[in-house]
Amino acid sequence: MDKDYYETLEINRNASNSDINKAYRHLALKCHQPNYGQTGSVEQFRQLGEAYDVLSDPQKKAIYDKFGEEGLKGGTPPEYGSSGAWSSRYIYHGNPEKTFKQFFGGDNPFAAFVTNDAPLHFGGLRPEEMKMQDTHIERDLHLSLDDLFHGCIRKIKISRRVMNDDGHTSSIKDKILTINVKPGWEEGTRITFPKEGDQGPNNIPADIVFIIRQKSHPVFVRQANDLILKAQISLEKALTGFSVDVKTLDGKRLNVPINDIVHPAYKKIVTGEGMPLSQDCSQRGDLIITFDIQFPENLSAEKKQLIKQALAFK
């Protein structure tokens, strides 16, 4: 009597490649060591290996579906093939351990989960529940200060390995990840895309993490939510007063009067003209203007005397 490979794997004849893989995984783990001591386990394990070896191969499966075990192992007639000759006979290699290792990638599908020399007891625990996740992948995302002030959308294409429907083979596919950058995000902000790394039959894909890196700006230096602007002024202006024209990141033109005497540690704070707060975009940090005072390289005796006279007044 012909063997019923479908019955051996406990599936119907309409089973997909994914169904075949899942059935073999489930039954092979039940029959594999250390369960060989049970009556019939060794023979059942061999039958499972042969059934999977046939049904997982499209050509062998097609011959078996049409001609049964007799046609598979005895060879099919010329009219079935395209070469005009009888097909070669199928012979199972007879080593179910080889089939098992090829499927799981090793002789112990749970090797990564055994710790402290403690054996794992199957007890109905499904392999999917014991998979370990790959280490997360970090990538820098460089953004301008303007991007972080206004917010923006960035689309990033990644290429990753994806499991095919058979649950055993894989292919490389592209995917677009979309990042909605919020106004006010700071350097070091992390955006995580869970489980978007490479897929595999025995792993949980890694998380992909993008880390915000801020590009330098030609005018402003960011300090938390504040913006620092350094203005160069002459000693004359430092002593007599002046105004600073500032074009802000949102396009406004500010004219900031400086009526105080500007000393080296002096700062002018313009409230509410800094970066938006990421928690509340209606709130903003401050604009802080610092000064680089340009002293004259030399003075004539006459100018020195005039300065002395000017500074002598109280």
CSV table of C-alpha atoms in Angstrom, one decimal:
chain,number,residue,atom,x,y,z
A,1,MET,CA,0.0,0.0,0.0
A,2,ASP,CA,1.3,3.5,-1.0
A,3,LYS,CA,2.5,5.7,1.9
A,4,ASP,CA,0.3,8.7,2.4
A,5,TYR,CA,2.8,11.5,3.0
A,6,TYR,CA,0.0,14.0,3.7
A,7,GLU,CA,-1.4,11.8,6.4
A,8,THR,CA,2.1,11.4,7.9
A,9,LEU,CA,2.3,15.2,8.2
A,10,GLU,CA,-1.3,15.4,9.3
A,11,ILE,CA,-2.3,17.8,6.6
A,12,ASN,CA,-4.7,17.7,3.6
A,13,ARG,CA,-3.8,17.7,-0.1
A,14,ASN,CA,-4.5,21.4,-0.5
A,15,ALA,CA,-1.9,22.3,2.0
A,16,SER,CA,0.4,25.2,1.1
A,17,ASN,CA,4.2,25.3,1.3
A,18,SER,CA,3.8,27.2,4.6
A,19,ASP,CA,1.4,24.5,5.9
A,20,ILE,CA,3.9,21.8,5.0
A,21,ASN,CA,6.7,23.6,6.8
A,22,LYS,CA,4.6,24.3,9.9
A,23,ALA,CA,3.4,20.6,10.1
A,24,TYR,CA,6.9,19.2,9.8
A,25,ARG,CA,8.3,21.7,12.4
A,26,HIS,CA,5.6,20.7,14.9
A,27,LEU,CA,5.8,16.9,14.4
A,28,ALA,CA,9.6,16.7,14.0
A,29,LEU,CA,10.1,18.5,17.3
A,30,LYS,CA,7.8,16.1,19.1
A,31,CYS,CA,9.6,13.0,17.7
A,32,HIS,CA,13.2,14.3,17.9
A,33,GLN,CA,15.5,13.4,20.7
A,34,PRO,CA,15.2,13.0,23.6
A,35,ASN,CA,11.9,11.4,22.8
A,36,TYR,CA,13.5,8.4,21.0
A,37,GLY,CA,12.7,6.2,23.9
A,38,GLN,CA,9.0,6.2,23.1
A,39,THR,CA,7.7,3.3,21.1
A,40,GLY,CA,7.6,4.0,17.4
A,41,SER,CA,9.3,7.5,17.7
A,42,VAL,CA,12.4,6.5,15.7
A,43,GLU,CA,10.3,5.1,12.8
A,44,GLN,CA,7.9,8.0,12.9
A,45,PHE,CA,10.8,10.4,12.8
A,46,ARG,CA,12.1,8.7,9.7
A,47,GLN,CA,8.6,8.7,8.1
A,48,LEU,CA,8.3,12.5,8.8
A,49,GLY,CA,11.7,13.1,7.2
A,50,GLU,CA,10.7,11.3,4.1
A,51,ALA,CA,7.3,12.9,3.8
A,52,TYR,CA,8.8,16.4,4.2
A,53,ASP,CA,11.6,15.6,1.8
A,54,VAL,CA,9.0,14.8,-0.9
A,55,LEU,CA,6.3,17.3,-0.2
A,56,SER,CA,8.7,20.3,0.2
A,57,ASP,CA,10.1,19.7,-3.3
A,58,PRO,CA,7.7,20.9,-6.0
A,59,GLN,CA,8.9,18.4,-8.6
A,60,LYS,CA,8.7,15.4,-6.3
A,61,LYS,CA,5.4,16.6,-4.9
A,62,ALA,CA,3.9,16.9,-8.4
A,63,ILE,CA,5.0,13.4,-9.3
A,64,TYR,CA,3.7,12.0,-6.0
A,65,ASP,CA,0.3,13.7,-6.4
A,66,LYS,CA,-0.2,12.3,-9.9
A,67,PHE,CA,1.4,8.8,-9.6
A,68,GLY,CA,1.6,8.1,-5.9
A,69,GLU,CA,4.5,6.5,-4.1
A,70,GLU,CA,4.8,3.7,-6.7
A,71,GLY,CA,5.3,6.2,-9.5
A,72,LEU,CA,7.6,8.4,-7.4
A,73,LYS,CA,9.9,5.5,-6.5
A,74,GLY,CA,9.5,3.5,-9.7
A,75,GLY,CA,9.9,6.3,-12.2
A,76,THR,CA,7.2,8.0,-14.2
A,77,PRO,CA,6.3,7.2,-17.9
A,78,PRO,CA,7.8,9.2,-20.8
A,79,GLU,CA,4.6,11.1,-21.5
A,80,TYR,CA,4.8,12.8,-18.1
A,81,GLY,CA,8.3,14.3,-18.6
A,82,SER,CA,9.5,16.5,-21.4
A,83,SER,CA,12.6,14.5,-22.2
A,84,GLY,CA,10.8,11.5,-23.7
A,85,ALA,CA,12.3,9.1,-21.1
A,86,TRP,CA,11.2,7.6,-17.9
A,87,SER,CA,12.1,9.9,-14.9
A,88,SER,CA,14.7,8.8,-12.4
A,89,ARG,CA,13.4,6.9,-9.4
A,90,TYR,CA,13.2,8.6,-6.0
A,91,ILE,CA,15.1,7.1,-3.1
A,92,TYR,CA,15.0,8.7,0.3
A,93,HIS,CA,18.5,9.0,1.8
A,94,GLY,CA,17.2,7.4,5.0
A,95,ASN,CA,18.7,9.9,7.4
A,96,PRO,CA,16.0,11.9,9.1
A,97,GLU,CA,18.6,13.7,11.2
A,98,LYS,CA,20.0,15.2,8.0
A,99,THR,CA,16.5,16.4,7.0
A,100,PHE,CA,16.0,17.8,10.5
A,101,LYS,CA,19.3,19.7,10.5
A,102,GLN,CA,18.7,21.1,7.0
A,103,PHE,CA,15.3,22.4,8.1
A,104,PHE,CA,16.4,23.9,11.5
A,105,GLY,CA,20.0,24.9,10.5
A,106,GLY,CA,21.5,22.6,13.1
A,107,ASP,CA,20.8,19.5,15.3
A,108,ASN,CA,19.4,21.6,18.2
A,109,PRO,CA,16.8,24.2,17.2
A,110,PHE,CA,16.8,25.5,20.8
A,111,ALA,CA,20.5,25.9,21.3
A,112,ALA,CA,20.3,29.6,21.7
A,113,PHE,CA,17.8,29.2,24.5
A,114,VAL,CA,19.5,26.7,26.8
A,115,THR,CA,21.2,28.5,29.7
A,116,ASN,CA,23.0,27.3,32.9
A,117,ASP,CA,23.1,23.7,31.5
A,118,ALA,CA,19.4,23.4,32.2
A,119,PRO,CA,17.6,21.2,29.6
A,120,LEU,CA,14.5,22.4,27.9
A,121,HIS,CA,11.4,20.4,28.2
A,122,PHE,CA,9.1,20.8,25.3
A,123,GLY,CA,5.8,20.5,27.2
A,124,GLY,CA,3.8,22.1,24.4
A,125,LEU,CA,6.1,25.2,24.2
A,126,ARG,CA,6.0,26.4,20.7
A,127,PRO,CA,9.3,27.4,19.0
A,128,GLU,CA,7.9,30.7,17.9
A,129,GLU,CA,7.5,31.6,21.6
A,130,MET,CA,11.2,30.9,22.3
A,131,LYS,CA,12.8,32.9,19.5
A,132,MET,CA,15.3,35.6,20.5
A,133,GLN,CA,15.3,39.0,18.9
A,134,ASP,CA,18.3,40.2,17.0
A,135,THR,CA,20.3,43.1,18.4
A,136,HIS,CA,18.7,46.5,17.4
A,137,ILE,CA,20.3,48.3,14.5
A,138,GLU,CA,21.1,52.0,14.9
A,139,ARG,CA,21.4,54.6,12.1
A,140,ASP,CA,22.1,58.3,12.3
A,141,LEU,CA,19.6,60.7,10.7
A,142,HIS,CA,21.2,64.1,9.9
A,143,LEU,CA,18.9,67.0,9.9
A,144,SER,CA,19.3,70.8,9.5
A,145,LEU,CA,18.4,73.2,12.3
A,146,ASP,CA,15.6,74.5,10.0
A,147,ASP,CA,14.2,70.9,9.7
A,148,LEU,CA,14.1,70.6,13.5
A,149,PHE,CA,12.6,74.1,13.9
A,150,HIS,CA,9.7,73.6,11.4
A,151,GLY,CA,9.4,69.8,11.5
A,152,CYS,CA,9.5,67.7,8.3
A,153,ILE,CA,8.9,64.3,6.8
A,154,ARG,CA,11.7,62.0,5.9
A,155,LYS,CA,11.3,58.8,3.8
A,156,ILE,CA,14.1,56.3,4.1
A,157,LYS,CA,14.4,53.2,1.9
A,158,ILE,CA,15.8,50.1,3.5
A,159,SER,CA,16.6,46.7,2.1
A,160,ARG,CA,16.0,43.7,4.3
A,161,ARG,CA,15.7,39.9,4.1
A,162,VAL,CA,12.1,38.7,4.2
A,163,MET,CA,10.9,35.1,4.6
A,164,ASN,CA,9.0,33.7,1.7
A,165,ASP,CA,5.6,32.0,2.1
A,166,ASP,CA,7.2,28.6,2.4
A,167,GLY,CA,8.6,29.7,5.8
A,168,HIS,CA,12.1,28.3,4.9
A,169,THR,CA,13.6,30.4,2.2
A,170,SER,CA,14.0,34.2,2.0
A,171,SER,CA,14.6,37.0,-0.4
A,172,ILE,CA,15.8,40.7,-0.3
A,173,LYS,CA,13.0,43.3,-0.5
A,174,ASP,CA,12.9,47.1,-0.2
A,175,LYS,CA,10.7,49.0,2.1
A,176,ILE,CA,10.1,52.7,2.7
A,177,LEU,CA,10.1,53.9,6.4
A,178,THR,CA,8.5,57.3,7.0
A,179,ILE,CA,9.7,59.5,9.9
A,180,ASN,CA,7.5,62.4,10.9
A,181,VAL,CA,10.0,64.8,12.5
A,182,LYS,CA,8.3,67.0,15.1
A,183,PRO,CA,9.2,70.7,15.6
A,184,GLY,CA,11.7,71.0,18.5
A,185,TRP,CA,13.2,67.5,18.4
A,186,GLU,CA,16.7,67.5,19.9
A,187,GLU,CA,20.0,65.9,19.1
A,188,GLY,CA,19.9,62.3,20.2
A,189,THR,CA,16.1,61.8,19.7
A,190,ARG,CA,15.5,58.1,18.9
A,191,ILE,CA,12.8,56.8,16.5
A,192,THR,CA,12.2,53.1,16.6
A,193,PHE,CA,10.7,50.9,14.0
A,194,PRO,CA,10.0,47.6,15.7
A,195,LYS,CA,11.0,44.3,14.0
A,196,GLU,CA,12.0,45.9,10.6
A,197,GLY,CA,15.4,44.1,10.5
A,198,ASP,CA,16.2,40.9,8.6
A,199,GLN,CA,13.7,38.1,9.0
A,200,GLY,CA,14.8,34.4,9.5
A,201,PRO,CA,13.1,31.1,10.4
A,202,ASN,CA,14.5,31.0,13.9
A,203,ASN,CA,14.8,34.7,15.0
A,204,ILE,CA,12.7,37.7,15.8
A,205,PRO,CA,13.8,40.6,13.5
A,206,ALA,CA,15.8,43.4,15.0
A,207,ASP,CA,14.3,46.8,15.7
A,208,ILE,CA,15.7,49.6,13.5
A,209,VAL,CA,16.5,52.8,15.5
A,210,PHE,CA,17.2,56.2,13.8
A,211,ILE,CA,19.0,58.7,16.0
A,212,ILE,CA,18.7,62.5,15.2
A,213,ARG,CA,21.9,64.2,14.5
A,214,GLN,CA,21.8,68.0,14.0
A,215,LYS,CA,23.8,69.7,11.3
A,216,SER,CA,25.7,72.9,12.1
A,217,HIS,CA,24.0,76.2,11.2
A,218,PRO,CA,25.9,79.2,9.8
A,219,VAL,CA,24.3,81.7,12.2
A,220,PHE,CA,22.8,80.0,15.2
A,221,VAL,CA,24.1,77.5,17.8
A,222,ARG,CA,21.5,75.5,19.6
A,223,GLN,CA,21.6,75.0,23.3
A,224,ALA,CA,18.7,72.9,24.4
A,225,ASN,CA,15.7,75.0,23.4
A,226,ASP,CA,17.6,78.3,23.1
A,227,LEU,CA,19.4,79.7,20.1
A,228,ILE,CA,22.7,81.5,20.5
A,229,LEU,CA,23.8,84.2,18.1
A,230,LYS,CA,27.2,85.9,18.3
A,231,ALA,CA,27.4,89.4,17.0
A,232,GLN,CA,30.7,91.2,16.2
A,233,ILE,CA,30.8,94.9,17.3
A,234,SER,CA,33.3,97.6,17.7
A,235,LEU,CA,34.5,99.0,21.0
A,236,GLU,CA,32.7,102.2,20.1
A,237,LYS,CA,29.4,100.5,19.8
A,238,ALA,CA,30.0,98.5,22.9
A,239,LEU,CA,30.3,101.8,24.8
A,240,THR,CA,27.8,104.0,23.1
A,241,GLY,CA,24.9,101.7,22.1
A,242,PHE,CA,23.6,100.2,18.8
A,243,SER,CA,21.1,97.7,17.5
A,244,VAL,CA,21.4,94.1,16.1
A,245,ASP,CA,19.4,93.0,13.1
A,246,VAL,CA,18.4,89.3,13.3
A,247,LYS,CA,16.6,87.1,10.7
A,248,THR,CA,15.0,84.3,12.7
A,249,LEU,CA,14.5,80.7,11.5
A,250,ASP,CA,10.8,81.4,10.9
A,251,GLY,CA,11.7,84.3,8.6
A,252,LYS,CA,11.0,87.3,10.9
A,253,ARG,CA,13.2,90.3,11.0
A,254,LEU,CA,14.1,91.5,14.5
A,255,ASN,CA,15.8,94.8,15.4
A,256,VAL,CA,17.1,94.4,18.9
A,257,PRO,CA,18.3,97.7,20.5
A,258,ILE,CA,21.3,97.5,22.8
A,259,ASN,CA,21.4,100.4,25.2
A,260,ASP,CA,23.6,98.9,27.9
A,261,ILE,CA,27.4,99.1,27.9
A,262,VAL,CA,28.5,95.7,26.5
A,263,HIS,CA,31.2,94.0,28.5
A,264,PRO,CA,32.8,90.7,27.5
A,265,ALA,CA,30.3,88.6,29.6
A,266,TYR,CA,27.2,90.6,28.5
A,267,LYS,CA,24.3,88.8,27.0
A,268,LYS,CA,21.1,90.1,25.5
A,269,ILE,CA,18.1,87.7,25.9
A,270,VAL,CA,15.1,88.0,23.5
A,271,THR,CA,12.3,85.9,25.1
A,272,GLY,CA,10.4,83.4,23.0
A,273,GLU,CA,12.5,83.6,19.8
A,274,GLY,CA,14.3,80.3,20.2
A,275,MET,CA,13.4,76.7,19.3
A,276,PRO,CA,9.8,75.4,19.7
A,277,LEU,CA,9.4,72.9,22.6
A,278,SER,CA,8.7,69.4,21.3
A,279,GLN,CA,6.1,68.9,24.0
A,280,ASP,CA,4.2,72.1,23.1
A,281,CYS,CA,5.1,73.8,19.8
A,282,SER,CA,3.3,77.0,21.0
A,283,GLN,CA,6.0,77.5,23.5
A,284,ARG,CA,9.6,78.5,22.5
A,285,GLY,CA,13.0,78.9,24.1
A,286,ASP,CA,14.9,82.2,24.0
A,287,LEU,CA,17.2,83.9,21.5
A,288,ILE,CA,20.5,84.8,23.3
A,289,ILE,CA,22.8,87.3,21.7
A,290,THR,CA,26.4,87.3,22.8
A,291,PHE,CA,29.1,89.7,21.6
A,292,ASP,CA,32.6,89.6,20.2
A,293,ILE,CA,34.0,93.1,20.9
A,294,GLN,CA,36.6,94.2,18.3
A,295,PHE,CA,39.3,96.3,20.0
A,296,PRO,CA,41.4,98.7,17.9
A,297,GLU,CA,44.9,97.4,17.2
A,298,ASN,CA,46.6,100.8,17.9
A,299,LEU,CA,45.7,104.3,18.9
A,300,SER,CA,47.4,107.6,18.2
A,301,ALA,CA,48.5,109.7,21.2
A,302,GLU,CA,45.8,112.2,20.4
A,303,LYS,CA,43.0,109.6,20.4
A,304,LYS,CA,44.3,108.1,23.7
A,305,GLN,CA,44.1,111.5,25.3
A,306,LEU,CA,40.5,112.0,24.0
A,307,ILE,CA,39.6,108.6,25.4
A,308,LYS,CA,41.1,109.4,28.8
A,309,GLN,CA,39.2,112.6,28.9
A,310,ALA,CA,35.9,110.9,27.9
A,311,LEU,CA,36.3,108.2,30.5
A,312,ALA,CA,37.2,110.7,33.2
A,313,PHE,CA,33.7,112.0,33.3
A,314,LYS,CA,31.4,110.6,36.0
